[in-house]
Amino acid sequence: MNKFDLEWINLTSGVNVRKCMRCGKCSATCPSYDEMEYHPHQFVYMVEKGNIEPLLGSDSLYKCLTCFACVERCPRGVEPAKVVEAVRLAAVRKQGGNHLTPDQIPAMLDDDLPQQAIVTAFRKYTK
Amino acid sequence: MQRIGVFVCHCGTNIAATVDVKAVAEALSHEPGVVISQDYQYMCSESGQDLVKNAIKEHKLTGVVVCSCSPRMHENTFRKAAASVGLNPYLVEIANIREQCSWIHKDIASATDKAVILGKAAVAKVHLNAPLTAGESPVVKRALVIGGGIAGIQTALDIAEAGFDVDIVEKEPTIGGKMAQIDKTFPTLDCAACILTPKMVEAAQNEHITIHSFSEVSDVKGFVGNFTVTIKKKARYVDETKCTGCGLCTEKCPMKKVPNEFNMGLDNRTAVYIPFAQAVPKVATIDPNYCMMLKNGKCGICSKVCSVGAIDYKQTDRFIEQKYGAIVVATGFNPIKPDKYNEFAYSICPDVVTSLELERLMNAAGPNGGTLLRPSDKTHPHTIVFVQCVGSRCDDEKGKPYCSKICCMYTAKHAMLIREKYPDTEVYVFYIDVRTPGKNFDEFYRRAVEQYGVHYIKGMVGKVMPRSDGKIDVQASDLLSNEQLHINADMVVLATAIEPDKTARPLATMLTTQMDTNDFFTEAHPKLRPVESATAGIILSGACQGPKDIPETVAQASAAAAKAIGLLVKNSITCNPCVAHSDELMCNGCSSCEKVCPYGAITYQDKEFRMPDRTTAVRRVASVNPAVCQGCGACTVACPSGAMDLNGFSNSQIMAEVDAICK
Ligand SMILES: Cc1cc2nc3c(=O)[nH]c(=O)nc-3n(C[C@H](O)[C@H](O)[C@H](O)COP(=O)(O)OP(=O)(O)OC[C@H]3O[C@@H](n4cnc5c(N)ncnc54)[C@H](O)[C@@H]3O)c2cc1C
Ligand code: SF4
Ligand code: SF4
Ligand code: SF4
Ligand code: SF4
């Protein structure tokens, strides 16, 4: 990950990752925790260190439900979901566009999927 | 003709490294009226002061300018030196070429230019300085302590020990504060009541101490050495002088469903009550919000059972006025209510409690007689989760930005006491950091881990979910093993942040003293004057100044007493002669100055004046009480007619400085 990309992520997320005090409340609250290789607090810490490459290649980007529970509960106002979203955007842009069109989605749905996840999938894969 | 001496200090290299001090002395020697201009390495040293003194004598100086550090540092030093050789101390001016020049600049040439300009301004001012004489005002030899927690009690005892009268004003029916509610105390685990109640009794019995319980300060006038305070003695509907504290009324009162604040609302009390067995004063109080006699005139049982006739339903608030030389603020703290943090389920689950509630649940005089039981079903909890930093260290509007300082230690205490008494109970503590600076503190916390097997987990609790089977699902991070945990708990204890008492802010306004953005009282200097406020005669004691445990509170309380005693032993104090006065011919009586004066020093008088056409007219004009004025200068700025002026900082002096700088 070069310096430019790191700055881009910090700029698009609008988050000051240095405010994190490493309490782990975001990861404690995250409903997708078990699905994720890297957890919300790790996103924040790794972006702070500039260690973004592993995040860009990780499935975790697409496991975040964008539920914003971490944003709501972070005592320092760090807004981890926005960091996840910014890394996700960086990855999507690098891959050169969308992977899905809306009409592909109904076939992929299953009954256990929460409403929220469907909405969030649209956010992630379209635009 | 003025004869002015200029003295430029090197302050070692503090000034001399950035300012060419010799050039400054040379430049200032050409200023009008300057007859001698010298530089020296340490002007504040004895030989430096001698230099100034000798020059005053030798050159018959009428004014002195010292270019040195801030006047806050050494103005007094040089004023005293001048006075010792017969020059009025108020003819000395300081040009601050350290804090406002050498320390904040890097470039020698421009710093030197600025130092010269600051020196010229001071010379211009000294030309207009007039000799001033400080008056004296007597000191009332009595102190007031506001708040009767351990801080207020200790301060009062120490002041009384020195032989001065001291009054404690406590808003609750008893003194004791939070310490009275605590079960055992870290780091020694001795019982709080056993060490506190003897002090409460000592305060009550001391001939120099008067306790005004169930009372509040309602007005403060005056100034250091001579405050006039109005104390509101709230109606308790019981005659304090008659009540023996027998408690019969509290047994017979039929209104038994009043939430007991001493036990944090975990059980009930009666409408007439004595907060706890060792209350001081041990006098009953009737709660008018619940007493049926006071609410609708039906009942009157307590007055029938009281054998000494102490019940008085007609009692009203009383106001007493008293003079004091010093006021000590000891209003303490309260834990915040964690109800804004929905994720901890405090409002919906009775088995989620705060640490202070836990103190009562474990206390022998608490709702369960000292047996730890779940509030919901009174069963013994087998798994307890502690959450630290609830509402502390928060950068959001729900919590506090600071570390509450005491909760790491009391959580370790709670965990240890529970493991000691109930070894079959698993105890988990979720922490962000464990902060244990203090004598024997870290050893104490390590004992909880090593000896008592408390599970300390680095991470925070994210969600607390009460389940239908009565258990509580606690979802949390274990950051070191990179896991999200679910603990099946019976109770959750929240170590909530502490905040200053809500009454502290209006009190600060009454006392014209300052608070920080968190409503803790601000000390005069964070390092060198930690127990005084910036307002003369107002002294700070205990947790009202910042989070503190008991050892620190007591240390500060004694320090506060020392400051109060230092004031009370004086027969009189020197006043500040730099006070405001009004030019009555210019004053139009508009009241602008009175509105801005924070000390209430300005009043208006109707005076007769001779008008130019030889008639007389009565006009309303401002007059300043020099004993009350603190010389802040607010009125001189507010006065639209330019009638208000400040001795030592007159409008013409300030303008002369500005002119010198702009020339
Ligand atoms: C759960 C818990 C456990 C603790 N355990 C320990 C421990 O084990 N060891 C330890 O060292 N410390 C412990 N502490 C800290 C300890 O409680 C404080 O250090 C101590 O109480 C501070 O004393 P204080 O007198 O400054 O304040 P407080 O105890 O708060 O007393 C202030 C008093 O002033 C009164 N007051 C407030 N405003 C006014 C007003 N406007 N007019 C008149 N009166 C007023 C209040 O009613 C109160 O009586 C614990 C604290 C908590 C919350
Ligand atoms: S909740 Fe906030 S402060 Fe805590 S680890 Fe997550 S991002 Fe950092
Ligand atoms: S927004 Fe994403 S990272 Fe944050 S709690 Fe929800 S799922 Fe987890
Ligand atoms: S009011 Fe009377 S009955 Fe009640 S405690 Fe006092 S003396 Fe006893
Ligand atoms: S003392 Fe400990 S528990 Fe309390 S706020 Fe500070 S770090 Fe958190």
PDB file of N, CA and C in Angstrom, chain B residues 571-648:
ATOM      1  N   ASN B 571      -4.325  39.171  61.578  1.00  0.00           N
ATOM      2  CA  ASN B 571      -5.334  40.090  62.090  1.00  0.00           C
ATOM      3  C   ASN B 571      -5.924  40.928  60.971  1.00  0.00           C
ATOM      4  N   SER B 572      -5.083  41.203  59.975  1.00  0.00           N
ATOM      5  CA  SER B 572      -5.599  41.955  58.839  1.00  0.00           C
ATOM      6  C   SER B 572      -4.809  41.550  57.599  1.00  0.00           C
ATOM      7  N   ILE B 573      -5.396  41.816  56.464  1.00  0.00           N
ATOM      8  CA  ILE B 573      -4.675  41.514  55.225  1.00  0.00           C
ATOM      9  C   ILE B 573      -4.531  42.786  54.404  1.00  0.00           C
ATOM     10  N   THR B 574      -3.447  42.825  53.645  1.00  0.00           N
ATOM     11  CA  THR B 574      -3.181  43.986  52.812  1.00  0.00           C
ATOM     12  C   THR B 574      -4.090  43.946  51.599  1.00  0.00           C
ATOM     13  N   CYS B 575      -4.728  45.062  51.325  1.00  0.00           N
ATOM     14  CA  CYS B 575      -5.617  45.098  50.167  1.00  0.00           C
ATOM     15  C   CYS B 575      -4.812  45.452  48.925  1.00  0.00           C
ATOM     16  N   ASN B 576      -5.414  45.203  47.797  1.00  0.00           N
ATOM     17  CA  ASN B 576      -4.800  45.571  46.535  1.00  0.00           C
ATOM     18  C   ASN B 576      -5.177  47.032  46.247  1.00  0.00           C
ATOM     19  N   PRO B 577      -4.181  47.950  46.142  1.00  0.00           N
ATOM     20  CA  PRO B 577      -4.560  49.348  45.899  1.00  0.00           C
ATOM     21  C   PRO B 577      -4.957  49.608  44.446  1.00  0.00           C
ATOM     22  N   CYS B 578      -4.715  48.637  43.565  1.00  0.00           N
ATOM     23  CA  CYS B 578      -5.059  48.841  42.161  1.00  0.00           C
ATOM     24  C   CYS B 578      -6.544  48.573  41.959  1.00  0.00           C
ATOM     25  N   VAL B 579      -7.373  49.458  42.476  1.00  0.00           N
ATOM     26  CA  VAL B 579      -8.817  49.289  42.383  1.00  0.00           C
ATOM     27  C   VAL B 579      -9.407  50.382  41.507  1.00  0.00           C
ATOM     28  N   ALA B 580     -10.654  50.190  41.126  1.00  0.00           N
ATOM     29  CA  ALA B 580     -11.314  51.154  40.242  1.00  0.00           C
ATOM     30  C   ALA B 580     -11.877  52.328  41.040  1.00  0.00           C
ATOM     31  N   HIS B 581     -12.055  53.459  40.377  1.00  0.00           N
ATOM     32  CA  HIS B 581     -12.766  54.593  40.958  1.00  0.00           C
ATOM     33  C   HIS B 581     -13.463  55.321  39.826  1.00  0.00           C
ATOM     34  N   SER B 582     -14.535  56.026  40.145  1.00  0.00           N
ATOM     35  CA  SER B 582     -15.240  56.709  39.058  1.00  0.00           C
ATOM     36  C   SER B 582     -15.002  58.202  39.141  1.00  0.00           C
ATOM     37  N   ASP B 583     -14.921  58.814  37.972  1.00  0.00           N
ATOM     38  CA  ASP B 583     -14.838  60.263  37.899  1.00  0.00           C
ATOM     39  C   ASP B 583     -16.288  60.756  37.912  1.00  0.00           C
ATOM     40  N   GLU B 584     -16.701  61.307  39.042  1.00  0.00           N
ATOM     41  CA  GLU B 584     -18.125  61.608  39.222  1.00  0.00           C
ATOM     42  C   GLU B 584     -18.629  62.661  38.242  1.00  0.00           C
ATOM     43  N   LEU B 585     -17.702  63.509  37.757  1.00  0.00           N
ATOM     44  CA  LEU B 585     -18.151  64.538  36.814  1.00  0.00           C
ATOM     45  C   LEU B 585     -18.473  63.931  35.449  1.00  0.00           C
ATOM     46  N   MET B 586     -17.849  62.790  35.160  1.00  0.00           N
ATOM     47  CA  MET B 586     -18.103  62.158  33.863  1.00  0.00           C
ATOM     48  C   MET B 586     -19.175  61.083  33.928  1.00  0.00           C
ATOM     49  N   CYS B 587     -19.393  60.517  35.088  1.00  0.00           N
ATOM     50  CA  CYS B 587     -20.343  59.403  35.233  1.00  0.00           C
ATOM     51  C   CYS B 587     -21.765  59.879  34.960  1.00  0.00           C
ATOM     52  N   ASN B 588     -22.503  59.109  34.140  1.00  0.00           N
ATOM     53  CA  ASN B 588     -23.904  59.494  33.904  1.00  0.00           C
ATOM     54  C   ASN B 588     -24.871  58.526  34.570  1.00  0.00           C
ATOM     55  N   GLY B 589     -24.369  57.697  35.464  1.00  0.00           N
ATOM     56  CA  GLY B 589     -25.239  56.822  36.259  1.00  0.00           C
ATOM     57  C   GLY B 589     -25.969  55.765  35.461  1.00  0.00           C
ATOM     58  N   CYS B 590     -25.346  55.274  34.370  1.00  0.00           N
ATOM     59  CA  CYS B 590     -26.066  54.374  33.455  1.00  0.00           C
ATOM     60  C   CYS B 590     -26.142  52.936  33.940  1.00  0.00           C
ATOM     61  N   SER B 591     -25.369  52.574  34.961  1.00  0.00           N
ATOM     62  CA  SER B 591     -25.373  51.204  35.531  1.00  0.00           C
ATOM     63  C   SER B 591     -24.619  50.170  34.702  1.00  0.00           C
ATOM     64  N   SER B 592     -23.960  50.582  33.623  1.00  0.00           N
ATOM     65  CA  SER B 592     -23.217  49.595  32.819  1.00  0.00           C
ATOM     66  C   SER B 592     -22.155  48.896  33.662  1.00  0.00           C
ATOM     67  N   CYS B 593     -21.466  49.669  34.493  1.00  0.00           N
ATOM     68  CA  CYS B 593     -20.373  49.092  35.262  1.00  0.00           C
ATOM     69  C   CYS B 593     -20.882  48.120  36.321  1.00  0.00           C
ATOM     70  N   GLU B 594     -21.994  48.479  36.941  1.00  0.00           N
ATOM     71  CA  GLU B 594     -22.519  47.612  38.005  1.00  0.00           C
ATOM     72  C   GLU B 594     -22.860  46.227  37.448  1.00  0.00           C
ATOM     73  N   LYS B 595     -23.380  46.241  36.204  1.00  0.00           N
ATOM     74  CA  LYS B 595     -23.804  44.972  35.598  1.00  0.00           C
ATOM     75  C   LYS B 595     -22.629  44.048  35.335  1.00  0.00           C
ATOM     76  N   VAL B 596     -21.456  44.608  35.024  1.00  0.00           N
ATOM     77  CA  VAL B 596     -20.343  43.717  34.680  1.00  0.00           C
ATOM     78  C   VAL B 596     -19.458  43.358  35.869  1.00  0.00           C
ATOM     79  N   CYS B 597     -19.581  44.097  36.963  1.00  0.00           N
ATOM     80  CA  CYS B 597     -18.677  43.832  38.091  1.00  0.00           C
ATOM     81  C   CYS B 597     -18.964  42.461  38.695  1.00  0.00           C
ATOM     82  N   PRO B 598     -17.999  41.514  38.618  1.00  0.00           N
ATOM     83  CA  PRO B 598     -18.266  40.178  39.148  1.00  0.00           C
ATOM     84  C   PRO B 598     -18.244  40.119  40.670  1.00  0.00           C
ATOM     85  N   TYR B 599     -17.798  41.176  41.324  1.00  0.00           N
ATOM     86  CA  TYR B 599     -17.668  41.136  42.784  1.00  0.00           C
ATOM     87  C   TYR B 599     -18.714  41.979  43.496  1.00  0.00           C
ATOM     88  N   GLY B 600     -19.579  42.640  42.732  1.00  0.00           N
ATOM     89  CA  GLY B 600     -20.602  43.476  43.350  1.00  0.00           C
ATOM     90  C   GLY B 600     -20.010  44.638  44.127  1.00  0.00           C
ATOM     91  N   ALA B 601     -18.950  45.252  43.576  1.00  0.00           N
ATOM     92  CA  ALA B 601     -18.256  46.319  44.303  1.00  0.00           C
ATOM     93  C   ALA B 601     -18.843  47.692  44.028  1.00  0.00           C
ATOM     94  N   ILE B 602     -19.742  47.770  43.032  1.00  0.00           N
ATOM     95  CA  ILE B 602     -20.207  49.102  42.602  1.00  0.00           C
ATOM     96  C   ILE B 602     -21.622  49.370  43.096  1.00  0.00           C
ATOM     97  N   THR B 603     -21.801  50.550  43.694  1.00  0.00           N
ATOM     98  CA  THR B 603     -23.145  50.995  44.070  1.00  0.00           C
ATOM     99  C   THR B 603     -23.338  52.401  43.503  1.00  0.00           C
ATOM    100  N   TYR B 604     -24.549  52.914  43.612  1.00  0.00           N
ATOM    101  CA  TYR B 604     -24.839  54.264  43.082  1.00  0.00           C
ATOM    102  C   TYR B 604     -25.337  55.161  44.198  1.00  0.00           C
ATOM    103  N   GLN B 605     -24.957  56.425  44.076  1.00  0.00           N
ATOM    104  CA  GLN B 605     -25.399  57.397  45.070  1.00  0.00           C
ATOM    105  C   GLN B 605     -25.984  58.595  44.347  1.00  0.00           C
ATOM    106  N   ASP B 606     -26.971  59.207  44.968  1.00  0.00           N
ATOM    107  CA  ASP B 606     -27.465  60.482  44.440  1.00  0.00           C
ATOM    108  C   ASP B 606     -26.673  61.589  45.105  1.00  0.00           C
ATOM    109  N   LYS B 607     -26.004  62.397  44.284  1.00  0.00           N
ATOM    110  CA  LYS B 607     -25.143  63.434  44.841  1.00  0.00           C
ATOM    111  C   LYS B 607     -25.516  64.786  44.246  1.00  0.00           C
ATOM    112  N   GLU B 608     -25.271  65.822  45.026  1.00  0.00           N
ATOM    113  CA  GLU B 608     -25.540  67.175  44.517  1.00  0.00           C
ATOM    114  C   GLU B 608     -24.323  67.711  43.797  1.00  0.00           C
ATOM    115  N   PHE B 609     -24.515  68.279  42.633  1.00  0.00           N
ATOM    116  CA  PHE B 609     -23.393  68.850  41.886  1.00  0.00           C
ATOM    117  C   PHE B 609     -23.722  70.289  41.520  1.00  0.00           C
ATOM    118  N   ARG B 610     -22.699  71.126  41.521  1.00  0.00           N
ATOM    119  CA  ARG B 610     -22.871  72.504  41.050  1.00  0.00           C
ATOM    120  C   ARG B 610     -22.696  72.513  39.546  1.00  0.00           C
ATOM    121  N   MET B 611     -23.709  73.049  38.867  1.00  0.00           N
ATOM    122  CA  MET B 611     -23.660  73.057  37.415  1.00  0.00           C
ATOM    123  C   MET B 611     -22.961  74.328  36.940  1.00  0.00           C
ATOM    124  N   PRO B 612     -22.548  74.401  35.675  1.00  0.00           N
ATOM    125  CA  PRO B 612     -21.829  75.581  35.170  1.00  0.00           C
ATOM    126  C   PRO B 612     -22.635  76.878  35.355  1.00  0.00           C
ATOM    127  N   ASP B 613     -23.973  76.773  35.292  1.00  0.00           N
ATOM    128  CA  ASP B 613     -24.762  78.011  35.437  1.00  0.00           C
ATOM    129  C   ASP B 613     -25.088  78.304  36.902  1.00  0.00           C
ATOM    130  N   ARG B 614     -24.275  77.749  37.807  1.00  0.00           N
ATOM    131  CA  ARG B 614     -24.360  78.021  39.236  1.00  0.00           C
ATOM    132  C   ARG B 614     -25.600  77.436  39.905  1.00  0.00           C
ATOM    133  N   THR B 615     -26.412  76.671  39.178  1.00  0.00           N
ATOM    134  CA  THR B 615     -27.499  75.970  39.857  1.00  0.00           C
ATOM    135  C   THR B 615     -26.921  74.673  40.420  1.00  0.00           C
ATOM    136  N   THR B 616     -27.678  73.985  41.271  1.00  0.00           N
ATOM    137  CA  THR B 616     -27.244  72.665  41.730  1.00  0.00           C
ATOM    138  C   THR B 616     -28.194  71.615  41.154  1.00  0.00           C
ATOM    139  N   ALA B 617     -27.632  70.451  40.886  1.00  0.00           N
ATOM    140  CA  ALA B 617     -28.453  69.365  40.353  1.00  0.00           C
ATOM    141  C   ALA B 617     -28.090  68.085  41.084  1.00  0.00           C
ATOM    142  N   VAL B 618     -29.078  67.234  41.267  1.00  0.00           N
ATOM    143  CA  VAL B 618     -28.808  65.937  41.899  1.00  0.00           C
ATOM    144  C   VAL B 618     -28.609  64.910  40.797  1.00  0.00           C
ATOM    145  N   ARG B 619     -27.451  64.228  40.832  1.00  0.00           N
ATOM    146  CA  ARG B 619     -27.188  63.227  39.806  1.00  0.00           C
ATOM    147  C   ARG B 619     -26.828  61.901  40.440  1.00  0.00           C
ATOM    148  N   ARG B 620     -27.143  60.824  39.729  1.00  0.00           N
ATOM    149  CA  ARG B 620     -26.834  59.480  40.212  1.00  0.00           C
ATOM    150  C   ARG B 620     -25.455  59.117  39.688  1.00  0.00           C
ATOM    151  N   VAL B 621     -24.530  58.804  40.611  1.00  0.00           N
ATOM    152  CA  VAL B 621     -23.179  58.486  40.166  1.00  0.00           C
ATOM    153  C   VAL B 621     -22.684  57.192  40.821  1.00  0.00           C
ATOM    154  N   ALA B 622     -21.782  56.511  40.117  1.00  0.00           N
ATOM    155  CA  ALA B 622     -21.257  55.238  40.606  1.00  0.00           C
ATOM    156  C   ALA B 622     -20.202  55.474  41.675  1.00  0.00           C
ATOM    157  N   SER B 623     -20.168  54.590  42.656  1.00  0.00           N
ATOM    158  CA  SER B 623     -19.031  54.627  43.576  1.00  0.00           C
ATOM    159  C   SER B 623     -18.563  53.201  43.854  1.00  0.00           C
ATOM    160  N   VAL B 624     -17.248  53.038  43.964  1.00  0.00           N
ATOM    161  CA  VAL B 624     -16.653  51.712  44.084  1.00  0.00           C
ATOM    162  C   VAL B 624     -16.233  51.484  45.531  1.00  0.00           C
ATOM    163  N   ASN B 625     -16.578  50.334  46.082  1.00  0.00           N
ATOM    164  CA  ASN B 625     -16.095  49.966  47.411  1.00  0.00           C
ATOM    165  C   ASN B 625     -14.694  49.360  47.255  1.00  0.00           C
ATOM    166  N   PRO B 626     -13.664  50.099  47.659  1.00  0.00           N
ATOM    167  CA  PRO B 626     -12.302  49.638  47.384  1.00  0.00           C
ATOM    168  C   PRO B 626     -11.955  48.328  48.082  1.00  0.00           C
ATOM    169  N   ALA B 627     -12.687  48.004  49.143  1.00  0.00           N
ATOM    170  CA  ALA B 627     -12.383  46.763  49.846  1.00  0.00           C
ATOM    171  C   ALA B 627     -12.916  45.557  49.076  1.00  0.00           C
ATOM    172  N   VAL B 628     -13.935  45.772  48.267  1.00  0.00           N
ATOM    173  CA  VAL B 628     -14.542  44.662  47.542  1.00  0.00           C
ATOM    174  C   VAL B 628     -13.948  44.532  46.137  1.00  0.00           C
ATOM    175  N   CYS B 629     -13.591  45.695  45.536  1.00  0.00           N
ATOM    176  CA  CYS B 629     -13.053  45.682  44.167  1.00  0.00           C
ATOM    177  C   CYS B 629     -11.774  44.850  44.120  1.00  0.00           C
ATOM    178  N   GLN B 630     -11.681  43.981  43.106  1.00  0.00           N
ATOM    179  CA  GLN B 630     -10.495  43.140  42.943  1.00  0.00           C
ATOM    180  C   GLN B 630      -9.591  43.656  41.821  1.00  0.00           C
ATOM    181  N   GLY B 631      -9.961  44.805  41.233  1.00  0.00           N
ATOM    182  CA  GLY B 631      -9.105  45.400  40.202  1.00  0.00           C
ATOM    183  C   GLY B 631      -9.098  44.656  38.894  1.00  0.00           C
ATOM    184  N   CYS B 632     -10.218  43.959  38.569  1.00  0.00           N
ATOM    185  CA  CYS B 632     -10.234  43.194  37.313  1.00  0.00           C
ATOM    186  C   CYS B 632     -10.326  44.100  36.098  1.00  0.00           C
ATOM    187  N   GLY B 633     -10.897  45.294  36.261  1.00  0.00           N
ATOM    188  CA  GLY B 633     -10.944  46.264  35.168  1.00  0.00           C
ATOM    189  C   GLY B 633     -12.137  46.133  34.244  1.00  0.00           C
ATOM    190  N   ALA B 634     -13.050  45.190  34.544  1.00  0.00           N
ATOM    191  CA  ALA B 634     -14.206  44.992  33.656  1.00  0.00           C
ATOM    192  C   ALA B 634     -15.006  46.289  33.513  1.00  0.00           C
ATOM    193  N   CYS B 635     -15.181  47.022  34.621  1.00  0.00           N
ATOM    194  CA  CYS B 635     -16.001  48.232  34.594  1.00  0.00           C
ATOM    195  C   CYS B 635     -15.382  49.323  33.728  1.00  0.00           C
ATOM    196  N   THR B 636     -14.052  49.401  33.728  1.00  0.00           N
ATOM    197  CA  THR B 636     -13.418  50.477  32.969  1.00  0.00           C
ATOM    198  C   THR B 636     -13.664  50.281  31.478  1.00  0.00           C
ATOM    199  N   VAL B 637     -13.797  49.028  31.068  1.00  0.00           N
ATOM    200  CA  VAL B 637     -14.056  48.751  29.660  1.00  0.00           C
ATOM    201  C   VAL B 637     -15.524  48.998  29.347  1.00  0.00           C
ATOM    202  N   ALA B 638     -16.398  48.660  30.318  1.00  0.00           N
ATOM    203  CA  ALA B 638     -17.835  48.749  30.062  1.00  0.00           C
ATOM    204  C   ALA B 638     -18.342  50.190  30.077  1.00  0.00           C
ATOM    205  N   CYS B 639     -17.703  51.070  30.836  1.00  0.00           N
ATOM    206  CA  CYS B 639     -18.218  52.434  31.029  1.00  0.00           C
ATOM    207  C   CYS B 639     -18.238  53.200  29.702  1.00  0.00           C
ATOM    208  N   PRO B 640     -19.438  53.597  29.235  1.00  0.00           N
ATOM    209  CA  PRO B 640     -19.498  54.283  27.944  1.00  0.00           C
ATOM    210  C   PRO B 640     -18.964  55.711  28.002  1.00  0.00           C
ATOM    211  N   SER B 641     -18.932  56.297  29.201  1.00  0.00           N
ATOM    212  CA  SER B 641     -18.478  57.695  29.263  1.00  0.00           C
ATOM    213  C   SER B 641     -17.019  57.816  29.684  1.00  0.00           C
ATOM    214  N   GLY B 642     -16.360  56.708  29.879  1.00  0.00           N
ATOM    215  CA  GLY B 642     -14.951  56.765  30.260  1.00  0.00           C
ATOM    216  C   GLY B 642     -14.743  57.301  31.662  1.00  0.00           C
ATOM    217  N   ALA B 643     -15.745  57.133  32.526  1.00  0.00           N
ATOM    218  CA  ALA B 643     -15.638  57.668  33.877  1.00  0.00           C
ATOM    219  C   ALA B 643     -14.894  56.722  34.813  1.00  0.00           C
ATOM    220  N   MET B 644     -14.936  55.426  34.494  1.00  0.00           N
ATOM    221  CA  MET B 644     -14.301  54.448  35.370  1.00  0.00           C
ATOM    222  C   MET B 644     -12.814  54.326  35.030  1.00  0.00           C
ATOM    223  N   ASP B 645     -12.006  54.325  36.030  1.00  0.00           N
ATOM    224  CA  ASP B 645     -10.571  54.219  35.804  1.00  0.00           C
ATOM    225  C   ASP B 645      -9.986  53.328  36.891  1.00  0.00           C
ATOM    226  N   LEU B 646      -8.870  52.658  36.555  1.00  0.00           N
ATOM    227  CA  LEU B 646      -8.284  51.711  37.488  1.00  0.00           C
ATOM    228  C   LEU B 646      -6.949  52.251  37.976  1.00  0.00           C
ATOM    229  N   ASN B 647      -6.765  52.331  39.282  1.00  0.00           N
ATOM    230  CA  ASN B 647      -5.471  52.761  39.812  1.00  0.00           C
ATOM    231  C   ASN B 647      -4.370  51.833  39.327  1.00  0.00           C
ATOM    232  N   GLY B 648      -3.273  52.410  38.884  1.00  0.00           N
ATOM    233  CA  GLY B 648      -2.149  51.583  38.452  1.00  0.00           C
ATOM    234  C   GLY B 648      -2.271  51.098  37.023  1.00  0.00           C
TER     235      GLY B 648
END
